[in-house]
PDB file of C-alpha atoms in Angstrom:
ATOM      1  CA  UNK N  24      14.148  -3.740  20.800  1.00 39.00           C
ATOM      2  CA  UNK N  25      12.434  -1.884  17.943  1.00 41.00           C
ATOM      3  CA  UNK N  26       8.716  -1.308  17.588  1.00 41.00           C
ATOM      4  CA  UNK N  27       8.444  -3.940  14.873  1.00 44.00           C
ATOM      5  CA  UNK N  28      10.208  -6.601  16.946  1.00 44.00           C
ATOM      6  CA  UNK N  29       7.834  -5.754  19.780  1.00 47.00           C
ATOM      7  CA  UNK N  30       5.060  -6.995  17.485  1.00 53.00           C
ATOM      8  CA  UNK N  31       5.845 -10.654  18.313  1.00 51.00           C
ATOM      9  CA  UNK N  32       2.441 -12.450  18.433  1.00 51.00           C
ATOM     10  CA  UNK N  33       1.152 -14.611  21.247  1.00 52.00           C
ATOM     11  CA  UNK N  34       0.135 -17.418  18.853  1.00 59.00           C
ATOM     12  CA  UNK N  35       0.779 -18.601  15.334  1.00 72.00           C
ATOM     13  CA  UNK N  36      -2.567 -17.664  13.833  1.00 80.00           C
ATOM     14  CA  UNK N  37      -2.429 -16.995  10.078  1.00 90.00           C
ATOM     15  CA  UNK N  38      -1.853 -13.413   9.007  1.00 97.00           C
ATOM     16  CA  UNK N  39      -4.274 -11.937   6.474  1.00 98.00           C
ATOM     17  CA  UNK N  40      -2.369  -9.103   4.843  1.00 98.00           C
ATOM     18  CA  UNK N  41      -3.002  -6.610   2.073  1.00 98.00           C
ATOM     19  CA  UNK N  42       0.119  -6.970  -0.088  1.00 98.00           C
ATOM     20  CA  UNK N  43       1.090  -4.702  -2.985  1.00 94.00           C
ATOM     21  CA  UNK N  44       4.753  -5.515  -3.533  1.00 93.00           C
ATOM     22  CA  UNK N  45       5.653  -2.202  -1.872  1.00 91.00           C
ATOM     23  CA  UNK N  46       8.175  -1.724   0.925  1.00 92.00           C
ATOM     24  CA  UNK N  47       5.843  -1.685   3.937  1.00 94.00           C
ATOM     25  CA  UNK N  48       3.568  -4.603   3.050  1.00 96.00           C
ATOM     26  CA  UNK N  49       6.481  -6.693   1.727  1.00 96.00           C
ATOM     27  CA  UNK N  50       8.364  -6.089   4.967  1.00 97.00           C
ATOM     28  CA  UNK N  51       5.374  -7.258   6.987  1.00 98.00           C
ATOM     29  CA  UNK N  52       4.926 -10.330   4.770  1.00 98.00           C
ATOM     30  CA  UNK N  53       8.557 -11.341   5.267  1.00 98.00           C
ATOM     31  CA  UNK N  54       8.552 -10.463   8.968  1.00 98.00           C
ATOM     32  CA  UNK N  55       5.526 -12.676   9.593  1.00 98.00           C
ATOM     33  CA  UNK N  56       7.005 -15.597   7.635  1.00 98.00           C
ATOM     34  CA  UNK N  57      10.706 -15.413   8.476  1.00 97.00           C
ATOM     35  CA  UNK N  58      10.748 -13.837  11.950  1.00 97.00           C
ATOM     36  CA  UNK N  59       7.423 -14.796  13.528  1.00 96.00           C
ATOM     37  CA  UNK N  60       7.093 -18.084  11.579  1.00 96.00           C
ATOM     38  CA  UNK N  61       3.407 -17.496  10.960  1.00 97.00           C
ATOM     39  CA  UNK N  62       1.477 -18.567   7.856  1.00 98.00           C
ATOM     40  CA  UNK N  63       0.383 -15.690   5.638  1.00 98.00           C
ATOM     41  CA  UNK N  64      -2.586 -15.220   3.336  1.00 98.00           C
ATOM     42  CA  UNK N  65      -1.676 -12.285   1.080  1.00 98.00           C
ATOM     43  CA  UNK N  66      -4.533 -10.293  -0.453  1.00 98.00           C
ATOM     44  CA  UNK N  67      -4.333  -8.024  -3.502  1.00 98.00           C
ATOM     45  CA  UNK N  68      -7.155  -5.731  -4.632  1.00 97.00           C
ATOM     46  CA  UNK N  69      -6.926  -5.057  -8.359  1.00 96.00           C
ATOM     47  CA  UNK N  70      -7.520  -1.449  -9.364  1.00 93.00           C
ATOM     48  CA  UNK N  71      -7.663  -1.279 -13.193  1.00 89.00           C
ATOM     49  CA  UNK N  72      -7.067   2.485 -13.047  1.00 86.00           C
ATOM     50  CA  UNK N  73      -3.744   2.068 -11.256  1.00 83.00           C
ATOM     51  CA  UNK N  74      -0.932   2.419 -13.799  1.00 80.00           C
ATOM     52  CA  UNK N  75       1.434   0.382 -11.644  1.00 79.00           C
ATOM     53  CA  UNK N  76      -0.789  -2.710 -11.332  1.00 86.00           C
ATOM     54  CA  UNK N  77       1.145  -4.952 -13.733  1.00 88.00           C
ATOM     55  CA  UNK N  78       4.506  -3.992 -12.222  1.00 87.00           C
ATOM     56  CA  UNK N  79       3.201  -4.585  -8.706  1.00 91.00           C
ATOM     57  CA  UNK N  80       1.995  -8.067  -9.654  1.00 93.00           C
ATOM     58  CA  UNK N  81       5.274  -8.832 -11.425  1.00 92.00           C
ATOM     59  CA  UNK N  82       7.230  -7.724  -8.349  1.00 92.00           C
ATOM     60  CA  UNK N  83       5.060  -9.847  -6.071  1.00 94.00           C
ATOM     61  CA  UNK N  84       5.544 -12.921  -8.272  1.00 96.00           C
ATOM     62  CA  UNK N  85       9.327 -12.454  -8.255  1.00 94.00           C
ATOM     63  CA  UNK N  86       9.442 -11.936  -4.492  1.00 95.00           C
ATOM     64  CA  UNK N  87       7.192 -14.923  -3.896  1.00 97.00           C
ATOM     65  CA  UNK N  88       9.341 -17.245  -6.011  1.00 97.00           C
ATOM     66  CA  UNK N  89      12.487 -16.319  -4.088  1.00 96.00           C
ATOM     67  CA  UNK N  90      10.767 -16.263  -0.707  1.00 96.00           C
ATOM     68  CA  UNK N  91       9.384 -19.790  -1.101  1.00 97.00           C
ATOM     69  CA  UNK N  92      12.963 -21.074  -1.373  1.00 96.00           C
ATOM     70  CA  UNK N  93      13.700 -19.685   2.109  1.00 96.00           C
ATOM     71  CA  UNK N  94      10.732 -21.276   3.861  1.00 97.00           C
ATOM     72  CA  UNK N  95      11.003 -24.620   5.617  1.00 94.00           C
ATOM     73  CA  UNK N  96       7.383 -25.177   4.621  1.00 97.00           C
ATOM     74  CA  UNK N  97       6.375 -23.390   1.390  1.00 96.00           C
ATOM     75  CA  UNK N  98       2.712 -23.906   2.315  1.00 97.00           C
ATOM     76  CA  UNK N  99       3.210 -21.157   4.925  1.00 97.00           C
ATOM     77  CA  UNK N 100       2.773 -18.640   2.085  1.00 98.00           C
ATOM     78  CA  UNK N 101      -0.662 -19.123   0.543  1.00 98.00           C
ATOM     79  CA  UNK N 102      -1.467 -18.154  -3.052  1.00 97.00           C
ATOM     80  CA  UNK N 103      -2.459 -14.505  -3.381  1.00 98.00           C
ATOM     81  CA  UNK N 104      -6.176 -13.909  -2.862  1.00 98.00           C
ATOM     82  CA  UNK N 105      -7.299 -11.388  -5.485  1.00 98.00           C
ATOM     83  CA  UNK N 106     -10.381  -9.181  -5.732  1.00 98.00           C
ATOM     84  CA  UNK N 107     -11.452  -6.623  -8.336  1.00 97.00           C
ATOM     85  CA  UNK N 108     -12.301  -3.298  -6.726  1.00 96.00           C
ATOM     86  CA  UNK N 109     -15.193  -2.663  -9.140  1.00 96.00           C
ATOM     87  CA  UNK N 110     -17.003  -5.734  -7.771  1.00 98.00           C
ATOM     88  CA  UNK N 111     -17.296  -4.092  -4.331  1.00 98.00           C
ATOM     89  CA  UNK N 112     -18.158  -0.382  -4.657  1.00 97.00           C
ATOM     90  CA  UNK N 113     -17.926   1.578  -1.389  1.00 98.00           C
ATOM     91  CA  UNK N 114     -21.193   2.188   0.438  1.00 98.00           C
ATOM     92  CA  UNK N 115     -22.622   5.681   0.779  1.00 98.00           C
ATOM     93  CA  UNK N 116     -21.436   5.677   4.399  1.00 98.00           C
ATOM     94  CA  UNK N 117     -17.828   4.984   3.412  1.00 98.00           C
ATOM     95  CA  UNK N 118     -17.909   7.576   0.648  1.00 98.00           C
ATOM     96  CA  UNK N 119     -19.256  10.146   3.105  1.00 98.00           C
ATOM     97  CA  UNK N 120     -16.525   9.351   5.647  1.00 98.00           C
ATOM     98  CA  UNK N 121     -13.850   9.699   2.971  1.00 97.00           C
ATOM     99  CA  UNK N 122     -15.339  13.005   1.807  1.00 97.00           C
ATOM    100  CA  UNK N 123     -15.349  14.269   5.397  1.00 97.00           C
ATOM    101  CA  UNK N 124     -11.636  13.499   5.773  1.00 97.00           C
ATOM    102  CA  UNK N 125     -10.895  15.425   2.583  1.00 96.00           C
ATOM    103  CA  UNK N 126     -13.066  18.370   3.654  1.00 94.00           C
ATOM    104  CA  UNK N 127     -11.005  18.601   6.835  1.00 89.00           C
ATOM    105  CA  UNK N 128      -7.973  19.214   4.638  1.00 92.00           C
ATOM    106  CA  UNK N 129      -6.390  15.907   5.646  1.00 94.00           C
ATOM    107  CA  UNK N 130      -4.473  14.074   2.922  1.00 92.00           C
ATOM    108  CA  UNK N 131      -5.613  10.491   2.417  1.00 94.00           C
ATOM    109  CA  UNK N 132      -4.659   8.049  -0.303  1.00 91.00           C
ATOM    110  CA  UNK N 133      -7.480   7.273  -2.722  1.00 92.00           C
ATOM    111  CA  UNK N 134      -7.052   3.544  -2.081  1.00 94.00           C
ATOM    112  CA  UNK N 135      -8.462   3.622   1.434  1.00 97.00           C
ATOM    113  CA  UNK N 136     -12.087   4.163   0.467  1.00 97.00           C
ATOM    114  CA  UNK N 137     -12.200   1.436  -2.172  1.00 97.00           C
ATOM    115  CA  UNK N 138     -10.292  -0.995   0.057  1.00 98.00           C
ATOM    116  CA  UNK N 139     -12.871  -0.314   2.763  1.00 98.00           C
ATOM    117  CA  UNK N 140     -15.583  -1.062   0.210  1.00 98.00           C
ATOM    118  CA  UNK N 141     -14.107  -4.493  -0.466  1.00 98.00           C
ATOM    119  CA  UNK N 142     -13.625  -5.169   3.247  1.00 98.00           C
ATOM    120  CA  UNK N 143     -17.182  -4.179   4.135  1.00 98.00           C
ATOM    121  CA  UNK N 144     -18.765  -6.326   1.435  1.00 98.00           C
ATOM    122  CA  UNK N 145     -16.627  -9.368   2.312  1.00 98.00           C
ATOM    123  CA  UNK N 146     -17.007  -8.978   6.082  1.00 98.00           C
ATOM    124  CA  UNK N 147     -13.324  -8.556   6.836  1.00 98.00           C
ATOM    125  CA  UNK N 148     -12.046  -7.819  10.332  1.00 97.00           C
ATOM    126  CA  UNK N 149      -8.456  -7.501  11.494  1.00 97.00           C
ATOM    127  CA  UNK N 150      -6.922  -7.760   8.027  1.00 98.00           C
ATOM    128  CA  UNK N 151      -3.475  -6.158   8.210  1.00 98.00           C
ATOM    129  CA  UNK N 152      -2.873  -2.856   6.438  1.00 98.00           C
ATOM    130  CA  UNK N 153       0.624  -1.399   6.472  1.00 96.00           C
ATOM    131  CA  UNK N 154       0.527   2.257   7.480  1.00 94.00           C
ATOM    132  CA  UNK N 155       4.013   2.957   8.771  1.00 90.00           C
ATOM    133  CA  UNK N 156       5.426   5.415  11.295  1.00 89.00           C
ATOM    134  CA  UNK N 157       7.235   8.532  10.076  1.00 86.00           C
ATOM    135  CA  UNK N 158      10.478   9.976  11.377  1.00 82.00           C
ATOM    136  CA  UNK N 159       8.846  13.383  11.852  1.00 84.00           C
ATOM    137  CA  UNK N 160       5.912  12.042  13.869  1.00 85.00           C
ATOM    138  CA  UNK N 161       2.307  11.061  13.161  1.00 90.00           C
ATOM    139  CA  UNK N 162       0.645  12.365  10.013  1.00 91.00           C
ATOM    140  CA  UNK N 163      -2.556  14.394  10.140  1.00 94.00           C
ATOM    141  CA  UNK N 164      -4.469  11.276   9.096  1.00 94.00           C
ATOM    142  CA  UNK N 165      -2.894   9.248  11.898  1.00 94.00           C
ATOM    143  CA  UNK N 166      -3.803  11.929  14.441  1.00 94.00           C
ATOM    144  CA  UNK N 167      -7.382  11.978  13.182  1.00 95.00           C
ATOM    145  CA  UNK N 168      -8.139   8.254  13.194  1.00 95.00           C
ATOM    146  CA  UNK N 169      -5.839   6.798  15.900  1.00 96.00           C
ATOM    147  CA  UNK N 170      -5.452   7.466  19.610  1.00 96.00           C
ATOM    148  CA  UNK N 171      -2.053   5.774  19.897  1.00 94.00           C
ATOM    149  CA  UNK N 172       0.717   4.125  17.887  1.00 91.00           C
ATOM    150  CA  UNK N 173      -0.871   0.684  18.177  1.00 92.00           C
ATOM    151  CA  UNK N 174      -3.776   1.528  15.883  1.00 94.00           C
ATOM    152  CA  UNK N 175      -6.544   2.070  18.434  1.00 96.00           C
ATOM    153  CA  UNK N 176      -9.272   3.926  16.559  1.00 97.00           C
ATOM    154  CA  UNK N 177     -10.295   7.348  17.821  1.00 97.00           C
ATOM    155  CA  UNK N 178     -13.843   8.506  18.521  1.00 97.00           C
ATOM    156  CA  UNK N 179     -13.845  10.617  15.346  1.00 96.00           C
ATOM    157  CA  UNK N 180     -16.569   9.410  12.952  1.00 97.00           C
ATOM    158  CA  UNK N 181     -13.989   9.279  10.154  1.00 97.00           C
ATOM    159  CA  UNK N 182     -12.023   6.619  12.025  1.00 97.00           C
ATOM    160  CA  UNK N 183     -14.783   4.128  11.230  1.00 98.00           C
ATOM    161  CA  UNK N 184     -13.526   3.930   7.656  1.00 98.00           C
ATOM    162  CA  UNK N 185     -10.598   1.967   9.126  1.00 98.00           C
ATOM    163  CA  UNK N 186     -12.610  -0.421  11.305  1.00 98.00           C
ATOM    164  CA  UNK N 187     -11.827  -3.431   9.102  1.00 98.00           C
ATOM    165  CA  UNK N 188      -8.076  -3.400   9.642  1.00 98.00           C
ATOM    166  CA  UNK N 189      -5.224  -3.969  12.044  1.00 97.00           C
ATOM    167  CA  UNK N 190      -2.001  -1.970  11.758  1.00 97.00           C
ATOM    168  CA  UNK N 191       1.132  -4.038  12.466  1.00 97.00           C
ATOM    169  CA  UNK N 192       3.775  -1.485  11.418  1.00 96.00           C
ATOM    170  CA  UNK N 193       2.168   1.721  12.665  1.00 96.00           C
ATOM    171  CA  UNK N 194       4.996   2.036  15.218  1.00 95.00           C
ATOM    172  CA  UNK N 195       7.770   1.226  12.737  1.00 95.00           C
ATOM    173  CA  UNK N 196       9.599   3.567  10.353  1.00 94.00           C
ATOM    174  CA  UNK N 197      10.995   2.516   6.993  1.00 91.00           C
ATOM    175  CA  UNK N 198      14.495   2.829   8.425  1.00 92.00           C
ATOM    176  CA  UNK N 199      13.629   0.457  11.265  1.00 95.00           C
ATOM    177  CA  UNK N 200      12.172  -1.977   8.758  1.00 94.00           C
ATOM    178  CA  UNK N 201      15.450  -1.941   6.841  1.00 93.00           C
ATOM    179  CA  UNK N 202      17.410  -2.644  10.044  1.00 96.00           C
ATOM    180  CA  UNK N 203      15.181  -5.591  10.946  1.00 97.00           C
ATOM    181  CA  UNK N 204      15.324  -6.962   7.407  1.00 96.00           C
ATOM    182  CA  UNK N 205      19.119  -6.725   7.435  1.00 96.00           C
ATOM    183  CA  UNK N 206      19.341  -8.419  10.831  1.00 97.00           C
ATOM    184  CA  UNK N 207      17.141 -11.313   9.720  1.00 97.00           C
ATOM    185  CA  UNK N 208      18.648 -11.703   6.268  1.00 96.00           C
ATOM    186  CA  UNK N 209      15.871 -10.598   3.939  1.00 96.00           C
ATOM    187  CA  UNK N 210      16.911  -7.063   3.009  1.00 94.00           C
ATOM    188  CA  UNK N 211      17.933  -8.320  -0.441  1.00 93.00           C
ATOM    189  CA  UNK N 212      14.357  -9.454  -1.066  1.00 94.00           C
ATOM    190  CA  UNK N 213      12.799  -6.348   0.432  1.00 93.00           C
ATOM    191  CA  UNK N 214      14.959  -4.117  -1.757  1.00 89.00           C
ATOM    192  CA  UNK N 215      13.205  -5.545  -4.822  1.00 88.00           C
ATOM    193  CA  UNK N 216       9.949  -3.807  -3.821  1.00 85.00           C
ATOM    194  CA  UNK N 217       7.931  -1.711  -6.269  1.00 74.00           C
ATOM    195  CA  UNK N 218       6.821   1.763  -5.223  1.00 63.00           C
ATOM    196  CA  UNK N 219       6.025   4.061  -8.177  1.00 67.00           C
ATOM    197  CA  UNK N 220       2.373   4.866  -8.954  1.00 60.00           C
ATOM    198  CA  UNK N 221       3.064   6.292 -12.417  1.00 67.00           C
ATOM    199  CA  UNK N 222       5.872   4.293 -14.077  1.00 64.00           C
ATOM    200  CA  UNK N 223       7.341   5.103 -17.470  1.00 60.00           C
ATOM    201  CA  UNK N 224       7.676   1.688 -19.051  1.00 64.00           C
ATOM    202  CA  UNK N 225       9.202  -0.435 -16.308  1.00 68.00           C
ATOM    203  CA  UNK N 226      11.038   2.450 -14.630  1.00 65.00           C
ATOM    204  CA  UNK N 227       9.767   4.549 -11.697  1.00 67.00           C
ATOM    205  CA  UNK N 228       8.877   8.103 -12.668  1.00 68.00           C
ATOM    206  CA  UNK N 229      10.775   9.849  -9.858  1.00 67.00           C
ATOM    207  CA  UNK N 230       7.971  12.406  -9.495  1.00 70.00           C
ATOM    208  CA  UNK N 231       5.005  10.772  -7.731  1.00 71.00           C
ATOM    209  CA  UNK N 232       4.643  10.797  -3.947  1.00 68.00           C
ATOM    210  CA  UNK N 233       6.002   7.249  -3.393  1.00 70.00           C
ATOM    211  CA  UNK N 234       9.028   8.067  -5.557  1.00 64.00           C
ATOM    212  CA  UNK N 235       9.695  11.164  -3.473  1.00 70.00           C
ATOM    213  CA  UNK N 236       9.489   9.174  -0.231  1.00 65.00           C
ATOM    214  CA  UNK N 237      11.514   6.122  -1.229  1.00 65.00           C
ATOM    215  CA  UNK N 238      15.152   5.426  -0.452  1.00 61.00           C
ATOM    216  CA  UNK N 239      16.804   6.217  -3.787  1.00 58.00           C
ATOM    217  CA  UNK N 240      19.980   4.231  -3.236  1.00 58.00           C
ATOM    218  CA  UNK N 241      20.504   1.846  -6.132  1.00 56.00           C
ATOM    219  CA  UNK N 242      17.258   2.827  -7.895  1.00 61.00           C
ATOM    220  CA  UNK N 243      17.241   3.665 -11.609  1.00 65.00           C
ATOM    221  CA  UNK N 244      14.570   6.227 -12.421  1.00 64.00           C
ATOM    222  CA  UNK N 245      13.128   7.155 -15.800  1.00 54.00           C
ATOM    223  CA  UNK N 246      14.945  10.076 -17.503  1.00 64.00           C
ATOM    224  CA  UNK N 247      13.353  13.321 -16.235  1.00 71.00           C
ATOM    225  CA  UNK N 248      13.082  14.706 -19.779  1.00 68.00           C
ATOM    226  CA  UNK N 249      10.940  11.745 -20.843  1.00 60.00           C
ATOM    227  CA  UNK N 250       8.746  12.075 -17.753  1.00 56.00           C
ATOM    228  CA  UNK N 251       8.245  15.772 -18.518  1.00 69.00           C
ATOM    229  CA  UNK N 252       7.482  14.965 -22.151  1.00 65.00           C
ATOM    230  CA  UNK N 253       4.836  12.462 -21.103  1.00 56.00           C
ATOM    231  CA  UNK N 254       3.283  15.045 -18.798  1.00 67.00           C
ATOM    232  CA  UNK N 255       3.074  17.566 -21.639  1.00 67.00           C
ATOM    233  CA  UNK N 256       1.472  15.000 -23.947  1.00 64.00           C
ATOM    234  CA  UNK N 257      -1.111  14.097 -21.306  1.00 62.00           C
ATOM    235  CA  UNK N 258      -1.895  17.766 -20.741  1.00 73.00           C
ATOM    236  CA  UNK N 259      -2.373  18.322 -24.462  1.00 74.00           C
ATOM    237  CA  UNK N 260      -4.677  15.315 -24.691  1.00 68.00           C
ATOM    238  CA  UNK N 261      -6.805  16.608 -21.823  1.00 73.00           C
ATOM    239  CA  UNK N 262      -7.064  20.025 -23.465  1.00 68.00           C
ATOM    240  CA  UNK N 263      -8.034  18.435 -26.782  1.00 77.00           C
ATOM    241  CA  UNK N 264     -10.692  16.213 -25.191  1.00 72.00           C
ATOM    242  CA  UNK N 265     -12.152  19.173 -23.297  1.00 75.00           C
ATOM    243  CA  UNK N 266     -12.318  21.201 -26.521  1.00 73.00           C
ATOM    244  CA  UNK N 267     -14.090  18.361 -28.327  1.00 75.00           C
ATOM    245  CA  UNK N 268     -16.649  18.082 -25.530  1.00 74.00           C
ATOM    246  CA  UNK N 269     -17.371  21.807 -25.767  1.00 77.00           C
ATOM    247  CA  UNK N 270     -17.850  21.517 -29.531  1.00 76.00           C
ATOM    248  CA  UNK N 271     -20.266  18.600 -29.125  1.00 76.00           C
ATOM    249  CA  UNK N 272     -22.301  20.483 -26.522  1.00 78.00           C
ATOM    250  CA  UNK N 273     -22.690  23.523 -28.774  1.00 78.00           C
ATOM    251  CA  UNK N 274     -23.350  21.560 -31.986  1.00 68.00           C
TER     252      UNK N 274
END
């Protein structure tokens, strides 16, 4: 039995889940609905600065449409609950905890502090966040904030930034998720996930961290020359803006 299958709940309480259309959260959504037969309330926090927002929402809509056809009761999958990150800025405490993690030299995704801001303002507790296991062992962030692979928070002050969440796939690798999805007949849906943070049009860039980590089988990436060209244009724009600011300051 894999770690994910060991997650079988004792009841059928609804799952409140942060869903992005990515591999990990989409796996958990489908696992809860199709394997555990639990109702799910998906939650999406809109970040206007995230270049992949529209593609994530499009992916979620496509997955949802196909997933509803596989449910005995479509009401098991609630409409997506959406919040705008700017409406819930992180408190000074959360910003300080995030800064402390970064000062320690530990890599942490920028989403965690603003998600914590939303959770704190809305009084969330136990909402599921999908931080997965890695084949090469726990990450530095995992070692800092957890005491085990079940998501028990450590005594480190920084761990309190994660007090709003539960972690259903912390013991499960992406490969194990694929095996479970194949066994239960939803790998075709899961394979439609979106993962790129910096798409070129509607194609993944192939350069960002999620692109580097994803299974590349069957994925069409943007032409590398175009991605490089975009990078050069962005660099030139930044240089130009910086030069204009210097001119204005000295005028």
